[in-house]
Amino acid sequence: MTLSLLEQSLLAGLVVGIIAALVALGFTLVLGILGIVNFAHGNQLMIAMYLALYGSQALGLNPFASSLIITPVMFVLGLGIYAVMMRWLIDKPHSTHVAGTIGLMLLLENVVNLVVGGTPKTVDAGFSSASIAIHDTYLPVSRVLAAGLAAVAVLALYLFLRRTDLGLATRACADNFQGARVTGLRINRVFAVSFALSVAAAGLAGAALSSHQTMTPFVGHAYLSTAFAVVILAGAGNILGTIVSGIFVGLVQALTQTLFDASIGTAVLFVLIMVTLLVRPQGLFAR
Amino acid sequence: MTAARLLRLGAVALVVVAAVAVPPFVGTGNQIALINIAYVMFLCVAWNIIAGYAGQFALGQPVFLAIGAYTSTKLYLAEVSPWFGMAAGAAISGIAAAGLGLLAFRYKVRGLYFALLTFASLLVAENIVRETDWLGGTVGLLIPLGDSAVDMNWRTQLPYYYVILVLLLLGTLVSWWVRRSTLGWRLAAVQQDEEAAPAVGIDVNRAKLTAFVISAVLTSCGGTFYAQYYQLVSPETVLSFDPQIQMLIGAIIGGLGTFGGPLVGGLLVGGFNQVLLFLPLSSQFATSAGQIAFAIFLLVMAIRAPKGVVGIYTSLRARVVRSSARHVGAKPDEEL
């Protein structure tokens, strides 16, 4: 491997990793606070990709502009999903969580498949051929912008959880649920906001990804497994760990992809996940 | 009581006789439908043993389906009978499940984390097979056409129907036996309270491991059948999350952890899919519409009736029996 190829794949990995961190943050928020593994997380991202496609085709907006509309729309969608199904799942056993969210996953992807059809689609972001030169490697502008947008969102989510009262309440629920309830927190509101934020994060990531990734109604599975890998490595509900491990997973994927190929990279990653689940289920970055 | 028991035995015998005697006269299209329904029912019964009886929500069963399918196919391509291949695949699946289970239960991976561990094992296996040319990569392996019982390869539907029917009957008997044996009681204790089970002298890990191996072996036999029937094994068909979703929907709608649940649920899921195929719809529309219906059904059942259709039936009957018991002083019948 030449030095510039190494540099190229490291940069590509960083871009993938920052977006993976955003997707995984949403996933870990729901896992840490509601205690639910959301198998539909990738499909929520897929919905946002199709919204971005619609924004581009019908309104002529590029995905970065439409992300400003898509993210709040997804937040509201999240509140809706929470009200209709998530809140009924919370006090049920894990098997019910898995069954319920797999139900949601099937529902979302098949509704999209029915409405827009299964053919792969791409958004013309308007500058798909333009690249930015960094040292002697080139990165497409759309990828750099997507990663930048994701980085801003990751930072905003981090500051929300660390600096605001609602963020504090959210973390209190994740740390000690009974204790938080005893202090009189409005648990249901914290749950609803966390879930909606998680969907909004997936939505922003989806809009950003649509600028340079192909979409199909079933694309959510790939993003779900990445989020799942990041969160297992970090430990459920660990915010800072999730950011670090998102970037780590992005780099691992990009490097193995350069050295071997994508499938072997994924296989290696999930062997690592299995080992983590066996010997360190609290995650590599747990305190 | 004996009369009720006799009546039930008679009903079971009638269903089995009908399942054996009627299909030769229903035509090829219906035979195909019956084969698909029986296959889904079989998968649901097998999954229920680990996920229902033992309460260990395994999400990587397609790994064993694939081991069964790929083992028999590779052997068949080397001119070994798929009957032997089925046994070989089942043995490998049993060993693989024992290995994974030993590791998981030794390190106390349970509940949600067992679900995630098995899910990860599926992703590992799928991605390895996709890259292995020896196993046909992403395209998969084609099974050559043939027409002989030794090769488990026919040009008509009926023999395949009897193969899957025998598998389904065997799987149902195994499920019945597990339920009624001391293993079944141990599993019930584990499923209800894993922490308390050792206190009454139950070797929790051994019980869970046995259930996992039984479930894997049965699933693997289904994989060999799938390969021979569809004459194609590929990561897309046997090693993706889709078969797992079928098992999950069927068993949960029917009633996870009950004996009759996966049978009823598998029948509903498989039957509904076949009905959709008969309607004048495009196949994409039919598939998606069917999945949407099941998704909504699954959501409602998961939230409202975690014991499924069988659970609803049992509680309704208990209510009827209780109200009539007030008059005649009879005892409620045992659970299905």
Coordinates of C-alpha atoms in Angstrom, one line a residue:
Chain A
M1 CA 0.0 0.0 0.0
T2 CA 1.4 3.3 -1.0
L3 CA 1.4 6.3 1.4
S4 CA -1.1 8.2 -0.6
L5 CA -3.4 5.2 -0.8
L6 CA -3.2 4.9 2.9
E7 CA -3.9 8.6 3.3
Q8 CA -6.8 8.3 0.9
S9 CA -8.4 5.4 2.8
L10 CA -7.8 7.1 6.2
L11 CA -9.6 10.2 5.0
A12 CA -12.4 8.2 3.5
G13 CA -12.7 6.3 6.7
L14 CA -12.9 9.5 8.7
V15 CA -15.8 10.7 6.6
V16 CA -17.6 7.4 6.9
G17 CA -16.8 7.3 10.6
I18 CA -18.2 10.7 11.5
I19 CA -21.5 9.9 9.8
A20 CA -21.5 6.4 11.4
A21 CA -21.0 8.2 14.8
L22 CA -24.1 10.3 14.2
V23 CA -26.2 7.3 13.2
A24 CA -25.0 5.3 16.2
L25 CA -25.6 8.2 18.6
G26 CA -29.3 8.1 17.8
F27 CA -29.3 4.3 18.2
T28 CA -27.5 4.4 21.5
L29 CA -29.8 7.1 22.9
V30 CA -32.8 4.8 22.5
L31 CA -30.9 1.8 23.8
G32 CA -29.5 3.6 26.8
I33 CA -32.6 5.5 27.8
L34 CA -35.6 3.5 26.6
G35 CA -33.7 0.2 26.9
I36 CA -34.9 -0.7 23.4
V37 CA -32.8 -2.1 20.5
N38 CA -34.4 -0.3 17.6
F39 CA -34.1 -2.5 14.6
A40 CA -35.9 0.2 12.5
H41 CA -33.2 2.8 13.1
G42 CA -31.6 2.2 9.7
N43 CA -35.0 2.4 8.1
Q44 CA -35.7 5.8 9.6
L45 CA -32.5 6.9 8.0
M46 CA -33.7 5.4 4.7
I47 CA -36.9 7.4 5.0
A48 CA -34.8 10.6 5.2
M49 CA -32.8 9.6 2.1
Y50 CA -36.1 9.3 0.2
L51 CA -37.3 12.7 1.6
A52 CA -34.0 14.2 0.3
L53 CA -34.6 12.6 -3.1
Y54 CA -38.1 14.1 -3.1
G55 CA -36.7 17.5 -2.1
S56 CA -34.3 17.4 -5.0
Q57 CA -36.7 16.1 -7.6
A58 CA -39.8 18.2 -6.7
L59 CA -38.3 21.3 -5.1
G60 CA -34.8 21.4 -6.7
L61 CA -33.1 21.5 -3.3
N62 CA -29.8 19.9 -2.7
P63 CA -29.7 17.4 0.2
F64 CA -27.8 19.8 2.5
A65 CA -30.4 22.5 2.1
S66 CA -33.3 20.1 2.5
S67 CA -31.7 18.5 5.6
L68 CA -32.7 21.7 7.4
I69 CA -36.3 20.8 6.7
I70 CA -35.9 17.0 6.9
T71 CA -34.4 17.0 10.4
P72 CA -37.4 18.7 12.1
V73 CA -39.8 16.6 10.0
M74 CA -38.1 13.5 11.2
F75 CA -38.2 14.8 14.8
V76 CA -42.0 15.1 14.5
L77 CA -42.2 11.7 12.9
G78 CA -40.2 10.3 15.9
L79 CA -42.7 11.9 18.3
G80 CA -45.5 10.2 16.3
I81 CA -43.8 6.8 16.3
Y82 CA -43.2 7.1 20.0
A83 CA -46.8 8.0 20.7
V84 CA -48.2 5.2 18.6
M85 CA -45.9 2.3 19.5
M86 CA -42.7 2.9 21.4
R87 CA -44.3 3.9 24.6
W88 CA -46.2 0.7 24.7
L89 CA -43.0 -1.3 24.3
I90 CA -41.0 0.2 27.1
D91 CA -42.1 -1.9 30.0
K92 CA -42.2 -5.2 28.0
P93 CA -39.5 -7.9 27.8
H94 CA -36.6 -7.6 25.3
S95 CA -38.2 -10.2 23.0
T96 CA -41.2 -7.8 22.6
H97 CA -38.8 -4.9 21.8
V98 CA -37.1 -6.9 19.1
A99 CA -40.4 -8.1 17.6
G100 CA -42.0 -4.7 17.8
T101 CA -39.1 -2.8 16.2
I102 CA -38.7 -5.5 13.5
G103 CA -42.4 -4.9 12.8
L104 CA -41.7 -1.2 12.4
M105 CA -38.7 -2.0 10.2
L106 CA -40.8 -4.2 7.8
L107 CA -43.6 -1.6 7.8
L108 CA -41.3 1.3 6.8
E109 CA -39.3 -0.5 4.1
N110 CA -42.3 -2.1 2.5
V111 CA -44.4 1.1 2.5
V112 CA -41.5 2.9 0.7
N113 CA -41.1 -0.1 -1.7
L114 CA -44.8 0.0 -2.5
V115 CA -44.9 3.8 -3.0
V116 CA -41.6 4.5 -4.9
G117 CA -40.6 1.0 -6.1
G118 CA -37.4 -0.9 -5.5
T119 CA -35.1 0.4 -8.2
P120 CA -31.9 2.0 -6.7
K121 CA -32.0 5.8 -6.9
T122 CA -29.4 8.6 -6.4
V123 CA -29.7 12.3 -5.7
D124 CA -27.9 14.8 -7.9
A125 CA -26.3 17.0 -5.3
G126 CA -25.3 19.5 -7.9
F127 CA -21.5 19.2 -7.4
S128 CA -21.0 15.4 -7.6
S129 CA -17.9 15.7 -9.7
A130 CA -16.2 18.4 -7.8
S131 CA -13.4 17.4 -5.4
I132 CA -11.3 19.0 -2.7
A133 CA -7.6 18.4 -2.7
I134 CA -6.1 17.6 0.7
H135 CA -2.3 17.2 0.5
D136 CA -2.1 14.9 -2.6
T137 CA -5.4 13.1 -2.2
Y138 CA -8.8 14.1 -3.5
L139 CA -12.2 13.9 -1.7
P140 CA -15.5 14.6 -3.4
V141 CA -17.1 17.8 -2.1
S142 CA -20.4 16.1 -1.3
R143 CA -18.6 13.7 1.1
V144 CA -16.7 16.4 2.9
L145 CA -19.9 18.5 3.3
A146 CA -21.8 15.4 4.5
A147 CA -19.1 14.7 7.1
G148 CA -19.0 18.4 8.2
L149 CA -22.8 18.4 8.6
A150 CA -22.6 15.2 10.6
A151 CA -19.8 16.6 12.8
V152 CA -21.9 19.7 13.6
A153 CA -24.9 17.5 14.5
V154 CA -22.7 15.2 16.7
L155 CA -21.4 18.3 18.5
A156 CA -24.9 19.7 18.9
L157 CA -26.2 16.4 20.3
Y158 CA -23.3 16.2 22.7
L159 CA -23.8 19.7 23.9
F160 CA -27.5 19.1 24.3
L161 CA -26.9 16.1 26.5
R162 CA -24.1 17.8 28.5
R163 CA -25.2 21.4 28.9
T164 CA -29.0 21.6 28.9
D165 CA -31.5 20.7 31.7
L166 CA -33.4 18.3 29.4
G167 CA -30.1 16.7 28.5
L168 CA -29.3 16.3 32.1
A169 CA -32.7 14.7 32.7
T170 CA -32.0 12.4 29.8
R171 CA -28.7 11.3 31.2
A172 CA -30.3 10.9 34.6
C173 CA -32.8 8.5 33.2
A174 CA -30.1 6.5 31.5
D175 CA -27.9 6.3 34.6
N176 CA -30.6 5.4 37.2
F177 CA -34.1 5.1 35.9
Q178 CA -35.8 4.5 39.3
G179 CA -33.8 7.4 40.9
A180 CA -34.8 9.7 38.1
R181 CA -38.4 8.8 38.5
V182 CA -38.3 9.4 42.3
T183 CA -36.9 12.9 41.8
G184 CA -40.1 13.7 39.9
L185 CA -38.8 13.9 36.4
R186 CA -41.4 13.7 33.7
I187 CA -40.1 10.4 32.4
N188 CA -42.5 10.1 29.5
R189 CA -41.4 13.4 28.1
V190 CA -37.8 12.5 28.4
F191 CA -38.5 9.3 26.6
A192 CA -40.4 11.0 23.8
V193 CA -37.8 13.6 23.3
S194 CA -34.9 11.1 23.3
F195 CA -36.7 8.9 20.8
A196 CA -37.6 11.9 18.5
L197 CA -33.9 13.1 18.7
S198 CA -32.8 9.7 17.7
V199 CA -35.0 9.7 14.7
A200 CA -33.9 13.2 13.9
A201 CA -30.3 12.2 14.1
A202 CA -30.9 9.3 11.7
G203 CA -32.8 11.8 9.5
L204 CA -29.9 14.3 9.3
A205 CA -27.5 11.4 8.6
G206 CA -29.8 10.1 5.9
A207 CA -30.1 13.5 4.2
A208 CA -26.3 13.9 4.3
L209 CA -25.7 10.4 3.0
S210 CA -28.2 10.8 0.1
S211 CA -25.7 13.3 -1.4
H212 CA -23.3 10.6 -2.3
Q213 CA -24.9 7.2 -1.6
T214 CA -27.4 5.1 -3.6
M215 CA -30.7 4.4 -1.9
T216 CA -33.1 1.4 -2.1
P217 CA -36.0 0.8 0.3
F218 CA -33.9 -1.9 1.9
V219 CA -30.7 0.1 2.4
G220 CA -31.5 0.5 6.1
H221 CA -30.1 -2.9 7.0
A222 CA -26.5 -1.9 6.2
Y223 CA -26.7 1.3 8.3
L224 CA -28.4 -0.6 11.1
S225 CA -25.6 -3.1 11.3
T226 CA -23.0 -0.3 11.3
A227 CA -24.8 1.5 14.1
F228 CA -25.1 -1.8 16.0
A229 CA -21.3 -2.4 15.7
V230 CA -20.4 1.1 16.8
V231 CA -22.7 0.9 19.9
I232 CA -21.6 -2.6 21.0
L233 CA -17.9 -1.5 20.9
A234 CA -18.8 1.7 22.8
G235 CA -21.2 0.2 25.3
A236 CA -24.9 1.0 25.3
G237 CA -25.7 4.6 26.2
N238 CA -22.0 5.8 26.3
I239 CA -22.1 9.1 24.3
L240 CA -18.4 10.0 24.1
G241 CA -17.5 6.4 23.5
T242 CA -20.0 6.2 20.6
I243 CA -18.3 9.1 18.9
V244 CA -14.8 7.6 19.3
S245 CA -16.0 4.1 18.2
G246 CA -17.9 5.5 15.3
I247 CA -14.7 7.0 13.8
F248 CA -12.9 3.8 14.7
V249 CA -15.4 1.6 12.9
G250 CA -15.2 4.0 9.8
L251 CA -11.4 3.7 9.7
V252 CA -11.5 -0.1 10.2
Q253 CA -14.0 -0.4 7.3
A254 CA -12.1 1.9 5.0
L255 CA -8.7 0.2 5.7
T256 CA -9.9 -3.4 5.3
Q257 CA -11.8 -2.3 2.2
T258 CA -8.6 -1.0 0.7
L259 CA -6.5 -4.0 1.9
F260 CA -9.0 -6.8 1.2
D261 CA -12.6 -5.8 0.3
A262 CA -15.8 -4.6 1.8
S263 CA -17.3 -8.0 2.8
I264 CA -14.2 -9.2 4.5
G265 CA -14.0 -5.9 6.4
T266 CA -17.5 -6.4 7.6
A267 CA -16.8 -10.0 8.7
V268 CA -13.7 -8.9 10.6
L269 CA -15.7 -6.1 12.3
F270 CA -18.4 -8.4 13.4
V271 CA -16.0 -11.1 14.7
L272 CA -14.6 -8.2 16.8
I273 CA -18.2 -7.4 17.9
M274 CA -18.8 -11.0 18.9
V275 CA -15.7 -11.1 21.0
T276 CA -16.7 -7.8 22.6
L277 CA -20.1 -9.2 23.4
L278 CA -18.6 -12.3 25.0
V279 CA -15.8 -10.8 27.1
R280 CA -16.7 -7.2 27.5
P281 CA -20.5 -6.7 27.0
Q282 CA -20.3 -3.3 28.7
G283 CA -18.2 -2.1 25.7
L284 CA -14.6 -1.3 25.1
F285 CA -14.9 2.3 26.2
A286 CA -17.0 1.8 29.4
R287 CA -15.8 3.6 32.4
Chain B
M1 CA -61.7 -35.9 30.6
T2 CA -60.8 -39.1 28.8
A3 CA -63.5 -38.3 26.2
A4 CA -62.0 -34.9 25.6
R5 CA -58.5 -36.5 25.3
L6 CA -59.8 -39.1 22.8
L7 CA -61.5 -36.4 20.8
R8 CA -58.3 -34.4 20.6
L9 CA -56.3 -37.4 19.6
G10 CA -58.9 -38.1 17.0
A11 CA -58.7 -34.6 15.6
V12 CA -54.8 -34.8 15.4
A13 CA -55.1 -38.2 13.7
L14 CA -57.6 -36.7 11.2
V15 CA -55.3 -33.7 10.4
V16 CA -52.3 -36.0 9.8
V17 CA -54.3 -38.4 7.7
A18 CA -55.7 -35.5 5.6
A19 CA -52.2 -34.0 5.3
V20 CA -51.0 -37.3 3.9
A21 CA -54.0 -38.4 1.8
V22 CA -55.4 -35.2 0.2
P23 CA -52.4 -33.5 -1.5
P24 CA -52.1 -36.0 -4.4
F25 CA -55.5 -34.8 -5.7
V26 CA -55.1 -31.0 -5.3
G27 CA -53.0 -30.1 -8.4
T28 CA -49.5 -28.8 -8.8
G29 CA -50.3 -25.2 -7.9
N30 CA -51.8 -26.1 -4.5
Q31 CA -49.0 -28.6 -3.9
I32 CA -46.4 -25.8 -4.3
A33 CA -48.5 -23.7 -1.8
L34 CA -48.6 -26.5 0.7
I35 CA -44.9 -27.1 0.4
N36 CA -44.1 -23.5 1.1
I37 CA -46.6 -23.4 4.1
A38 CA -45.2 -26.6 5.6
Y39 CA -41.6 -25.2 5.2
V40 CA -42.5 -22.0 7.1
M41 CA -44.3 -23.9 9.8
F42 CA -41.2 -26.2 10.2
L43 CA -38.9 -23.2 10.6
C44 CA -41.2 -21.6 13.2
V45 CA -41.4 -24.9 15.2
A46 CA -37.6 -25.2 15.2
W47 CA -37.0 -21.6 16.3
N48 CA -39.6 -21.8 19.0
I49 CA -37.5 -24.4 20.9
I50 CA -34.7 -21.9 21.6
A51 CA -36.6 -18.6 21.5
G52 CA -39.9 -19.8 23.0
Y53 CA -39.3 -22.7 25.4
A54 CA -35.8 -21.6 26.4
G55 CA -36.5 -17.9 26.2
Q56 CA -33.2 -17.2 24.4
F57 CA -34.1 -14.9 21.5
A58 CA -31.7 -16.3 18.9
L59 CA -31.5 -14.1 15.8
G60 CA -28.9 -16.0 13.8
Q61 CA -30.8 -19.2 12.9
P62 CA -30.2 -18.6 9.1
V63 CA -26.6 -19.6 9.9
F64 CA -27.8 -23.2 10.5
L65 CA -30.2 -23.0 7.6
A66 CA -27.2 -22.1 5.4
I67 CA -25.0 -24.8 7.0
G68 CA -27.6 -27.4 6.1
A69 CA -28.1 -26.0 2.6
Y70 CA -24.4 -25.5 1.7
T71 CA -23.2 -28.8 3.2
S72 CA -25.7 -31.0 1.3
T73 CA -25.2 -29.0 -1.9
K74 CA -21.4 -29.2 -1.8
L75 CA -21.7 -33.0 -1.1
Y76 CA -24.3 -33.4 -3.8
L77 CA -22.1 -31.7 -6.3
A78 CA -19.5 -34.3 -5.3
E79 CA -22.2 -36.9 -6.0
V80 CA -23.0 -37.7 -2.4
S81 CA -26.8 -38.2 -1.7
P82 CA -28.5 -35.2 -0.1
W83 CA -30.0 -37.5 2.5
F84 CA -26.5 -38.1 3.8
G85 CA -25.8 -34.4 3.2
M86 CA -28.8 -33.5 5.4
A87 CA -27.4 -35.7 8.2
A88 CA -23.9 -34.2 7.7
G89 CA -25.2 -30.6 7.7
A90 CA -27.3 -31.3 10.8
A91 CA -24.2 -32.7 12.6
I92 CA -22.1 -29.6 11.6
S93 CA -24.9 -27.3 12.7
G94 CA -25.2 -29.1 16.0
I95 CA -21.5 -28.7 16.6
A96 CA -21.6 -25.0 15.5
A97 CA -24.5 -24.3 17.8
A98 CA -22.8 -26.2 20.7
G99 CA -19.6 -24.1 20.2
L100 CA -21.4 -20.8 20.0
G101 CA -23.7 -21.7 22.8
L102 CA -20.9 -22.9 25.1
L103 CA -19.1 -19.6 24.6
A104 CA -22.2 -17.5 25.0
F105 CA -23.5 -19.3 28.1
R106 CA -20.1 -19.7 29.6
Y107 CA -19.6 -15.9 29.4
K108 CA -23.2 -15.4 30.7
V109 CA -24.4 -13.7 27.5
R110 CA -28.1 -13.7 27.9
G111 CA -31.3 -11.9 27.1
L112 CA -30.8 -9.0 24.7
Y113 CA -27.1 -9.7 24.4
F114 CA -27.7 -13.3 23.3
A115 CA -30.0 -11.9 20.6
L116 CA -27.3 -9.4 19.5
L117 CA -24.5 -12.1 19.6
T118 CA -26.4 -14.5 17.4
F119 CA -27.3 -11.6 15.1
A120 CA -23.6 -10.7 14.8
S121 CA -22.8 -14.4 14.0
L122 CA -25.3 -14.1 11.0
L123 CA -23.5 -11.0 9.7
V124 CA -20.1 -12.7 10.0
A125 CA -21.3 -15.8 8.2
E126 CA -23.1 -13.9 5.5
N127 CA -20.1 -11.7 4.7
I128 CA -17.6 -14.6 4.7
V129 CA -19.8 -16.7 2.3
R130 CA -20.2 -13.7 0.0
E131 CA -16.5 -13.7 -0.5
T132 CA -15.9 -17.4 -0.7
D133 CA -15.7 -18.5 -4.3
W134 CA -15.7 -22.2 -3.3
L135 CA -19.3 -21.6 -2.0
G136 CA -20.3 -19.6 -5.1
G137 CA -19.9 -16.1 -3.5
T138 CA -22.8 -13.7 -3.8
V139 CA -24.3 -15.7 -6.7
G140 CA -24.6 -19.0 -4.8
L141 CA -24.6 -22.6 -6.0
L142 CA -27.0 -24.2 -8.5
I143 CA -28.2 -27.7 -7.9
P144 CA -28.3 -29.9 -11.1
L145 CA -31.6 -31.2 -12.2
G146 CA -32.3 -34.9 -11.5
D147 CA -35.1 -37.3 -10.9
S148 CA -34.5 -39.9 -8.3
A149 CA -35.3 -40.5 -4.6
V150 CA -31.7 -41.2 -3.8
D151 CA -30.8 -37.7 -5.0
M152 CA -33.8 -36.1 -3.2
N153 CA -34.4 -34.5 -6.6
W154 CA -37.7 -34.8 -8.5
R155 CA -39.5 -33.3 -11.4
T156 CA -42.9 -33.3 -9.7
Q157 CA -44.0 -31.5 -6.5
L158 CA -45.6 -34.4 -4.6
P159 CA -42.4 -36.1 -3.3
Y160 CA -41.0 -32.8 -2.0
Y161 CA -44.3 -32.3 -0.2
Y162 CA -43.9 -35.6 1.6
V163 CA -40.3 -34.8 2.5
I164 CA -41.2 -31.5 4.1
L165 CA -44.3 -33.1 5.7
V166 CA -42.2 -35.8 7.4
L167 CA -39.8 -33.1 8.5
L168 CA -42.6 -31.0 9.9
L169 CA -44.1 -34.1 11.7
L170 CA -40.7 -35.0 13.1
G171 CA -40.1 -31.4 14.2
T172 CA -43.5 -31.2 15.9
L173 CA -42.9 -34.5 17.7
V174 CA -39.5 -33.2 18.9
S175 CA -41.1 -30.0 20.0
W176 CA -43.8 -32.0 21.8
W177 CA -41.2 -34.2 23.5
V178 CA -39.1 -31.2 24.6
R179 CA -42.2 -29.6 26.1
R180 CA -43.2 -32.8 28.0
S181 CA -39.8 -34.0 29.1
T182 CA -37.8 -33.0 32.1
L183 CA -35.8 -30.8 29.7
G184 CA -39.0 -28.9 29.0
W185 CA -39.6 -28.3 32.7
R186 CA -36.0 -27.1 33.1
L187 CA -36.4 -24.8 30.1
A188 CA -39.6 -23.4 31.5
A189 CA -37.9 -22.6 34.7
V190 CA -35.0 -21.0 32.9
Q191 CA -37.3 -19.0 30.7
Q192 CA -39.2 -17.7 33.6
D193 CA -36.3 -16.8 35.9
E194 CA -32.8 -17.5 34.9
E195 CA -31.4 -16.3 38.2
A196 CA -33.6 -18.5 40.3
A197 CA -33.4 -21.7 38.2
P198 CA -30.1 -22.9 39.7
A199 CA -31.6 -22.6 43.2
V200 CA -33.9 -25.6 42.4
G201 CA -30.9 -27.6 41.0
I202 CA -31.2 -26.8 37.3
D203 CA -28.1 -26.8 35.2
V204 CA -29.1 -23.7 33.3
N205 CA -26.3 -23.7 30.7
R206 CA -26.9 -27.3 29.9
A207 CA -30.6 -26.9 29.4
K208 CA -30.1 -23.8 27.2
L209 CA -27.3 -25.5 25.2
T210 CA -29.5 -28.6 24.6
A211 CA -32.4 -26.4 23.3
F212 CA -30.0 -24.4 21.1
V213 CA -28.5 -27.6 19.5
I214 CA -31.9 -29.2 18.9
S215 CA -33.2 -26.0 17.3
A216 CA -30.1 -25.7 15.1
V217 CA -30.2 -29.3 14.0
L218 CA -33.8 -29.0 12.9
T219 CA -33.2 -25.7 11.2
S220 CA -30.3 -27.2 9.3
C221 CA -32.5 -30.1 8.0
G222 CA -34.8 -27.4 6.7
G223 CA -31.9 -25.8 4.9
T224 CA -31.1 -29.0 3.0
F225 CA -34.7 -29.3 2.0
Y226 CA -34.7 -25.7 0.8
A227 CA -31.6 -26.3 -1.3
Q228 CA -33.0 -29.5 -3.0
Y229 CA -36.4 -28.0 -3.5
Y230 CA -35.4 -24.6 -4.9
Q231 CA -32.2 -25.9 -6.5
L232 CA -30.4 -22.8 -5.6
V233 CA -28.5 -21.8 -2.4
S234 CA -27.3 -18.2 -2.1
P235 CA -26.5 -15.8 0.7
E236 CA -29.6 -13.8 -0.3
T237 CA -32.0 -16.8 0.2
V238 CA -30.7 -18.8 3.1
L239 CA -28.1 -16.6 4.8
S240 CA -29.9 -13.3 5.1
F241 CA -32.2 -11.9 7.8
D242 CA -35.3 -12.7 5.8
P243 CA -35.8 -16.3 7.0
Q244 CA -35.2 -15.2 10.5
I245 CA -38.0 -12.6 10.1
Q246 CA -40.3 -15.3 8.9
M247 CA -39.6 -17.5 11.9
L248 CA -40.1 -14.5 14.2
I249 CA -43.4 -13.4 12.7
G250 CA -44.9 -16.9 12.6
A251 CA -43.9 -17.9 16.1
I252 CA -44.8 -14.6 17.7
I253 CA -48.2 -14.2 15.9
G254 CA -49.0 -17.8 16.8
G255 CA -47.7 -17.7 20.3
L256 CA -44.0 -17.8 21.3
G257 CA -43.2 -20.5 23.8
T258 CA -46.4 -22.5 23.3
F259 CA -46.5 -25.9 21.6
G260 CA -49.3 -24.9 19.1
G261 CA -48.1 -21.3 18.5
P262 CA -45.5 -21.8 15.8
L263 CA -47.8 -24.3 14.0
V264 CA -50.7 -21.9 14.0
G265 CA -48.5 -18.9 13.2
G266 CA -46.5 -20.6 10.5
L267 CA -49.8 -21.7 8.9
L268 CA -51.2 -18.2 9.1
V269 CA -48.0 -16.6 7.6
G270 CA -47.4 -19.3 5.0
G271 CA -51.1 -19.4 4.1
F272 CA -51.5 -15.7 3.8
N273 CA -48.4 -15.4 1.5
Q274 CA -49.9 -18.1 -0.7
V275 CA -53.3 -16.4 -0.9
L276 CA -51.5 -13.2 -1.9
L277 CA -49.8 -15.0 -4.8
F278 CA -53.2 -16.2 -6.1
L279 CA -54.6 -12.6 -6.2
P280 CA -54.2 -10.7 -9.5
L281 CA -51.4 -8.4 -8.2
S282 CA -47.9 -7.8 -9.4
S283 CA -45.5 -9.9 -7.4
Q284 CA -43.7 -6.8 -5.9
F285 CA -47.1 -5.3 -4.8
A286 CA -48.2 -8.6 -3.3
T287 CA -44.9 -9.1 -1.4
S288 CA -44.9 -5.6 0.0
A289 CA -48.6 -5.6 0.8
G290 CA -48.2 -8.9 2.6
Q291 CA -45.2 -7.7 4.6
I292 CA -47.0 -4.5 5.6
A293 CA -50.0 -6.6 6.8
F294 CA -47.7 -8.8 8.8
A295 CA -45.7 -5.9 10.2
I296 CA -48.9 -4.3 11.6
F297 CA -50.2 -7.7 12.8
L298 CA -46.8 -8.3 14.5
L299 CA -46.7 -4.9 16.1
V300 CA -50.2 -5.3 17.5
M301 CA -49.6 -8.8 18.7
A302 CA -46.3 -8.0 20.3
I303 CA -47.8 -5.2 22.3
R304 CA -51.3 -6.5 23.0
A305 CA -51.0 -10.3 23.0
P306 CA -47.4 -11.5 23.7
K307 CA -48.7 -15.1 23.9
G308 CA -50.2 -14.8 20.4
V309 CA -53.2 -16.4 18.8
V310 CA -52.8 -19.5 21.0
G311 CA -52.6 -17.4 24.1
I312 CA -55.8 -15.6 23.2
Y313 CA -57.5 -19.0 22.6
T314 CA -56.2 -20.4 25.9
S315 CA -57.4 -17.4 27.9
L316 CA -60.8 -17.3 26.2
R317 CA -61.3 -21.0 26.8
A318 CA -60.2 -20.7 30.4
R319 CA -62.8 -18.0 30.8
V320 CA -65.5 -20.2 29.3
V321 CA -64.4 -23.2 31.3
R322 CA -64.3 -21.2 34.5
S323 CA -67.8 -19.9 34.0
S324 CA -69.2 -23.3 33.2
A325 CA -67.2 -24.8 36.1
R326 CA -69.3 -22.7 38.4
H327 CA -72.2 -24.8 37.3
V328 CA -70.8 -28.3 37.1
G329 CA -67.8 -28.1 39.3
A330 CA -65.3 -29.3 36.6
K331 CA -61.7 -28.4 36.5
P332 CA -60.3 -26.2 33.7
D333 CA -58.5 -28.3 31.0
E334 CA -54.8 -28.1 30.7
E335 CA -53.1 -25.5 28.5
L336 CA -52.6 -26.2 24.9

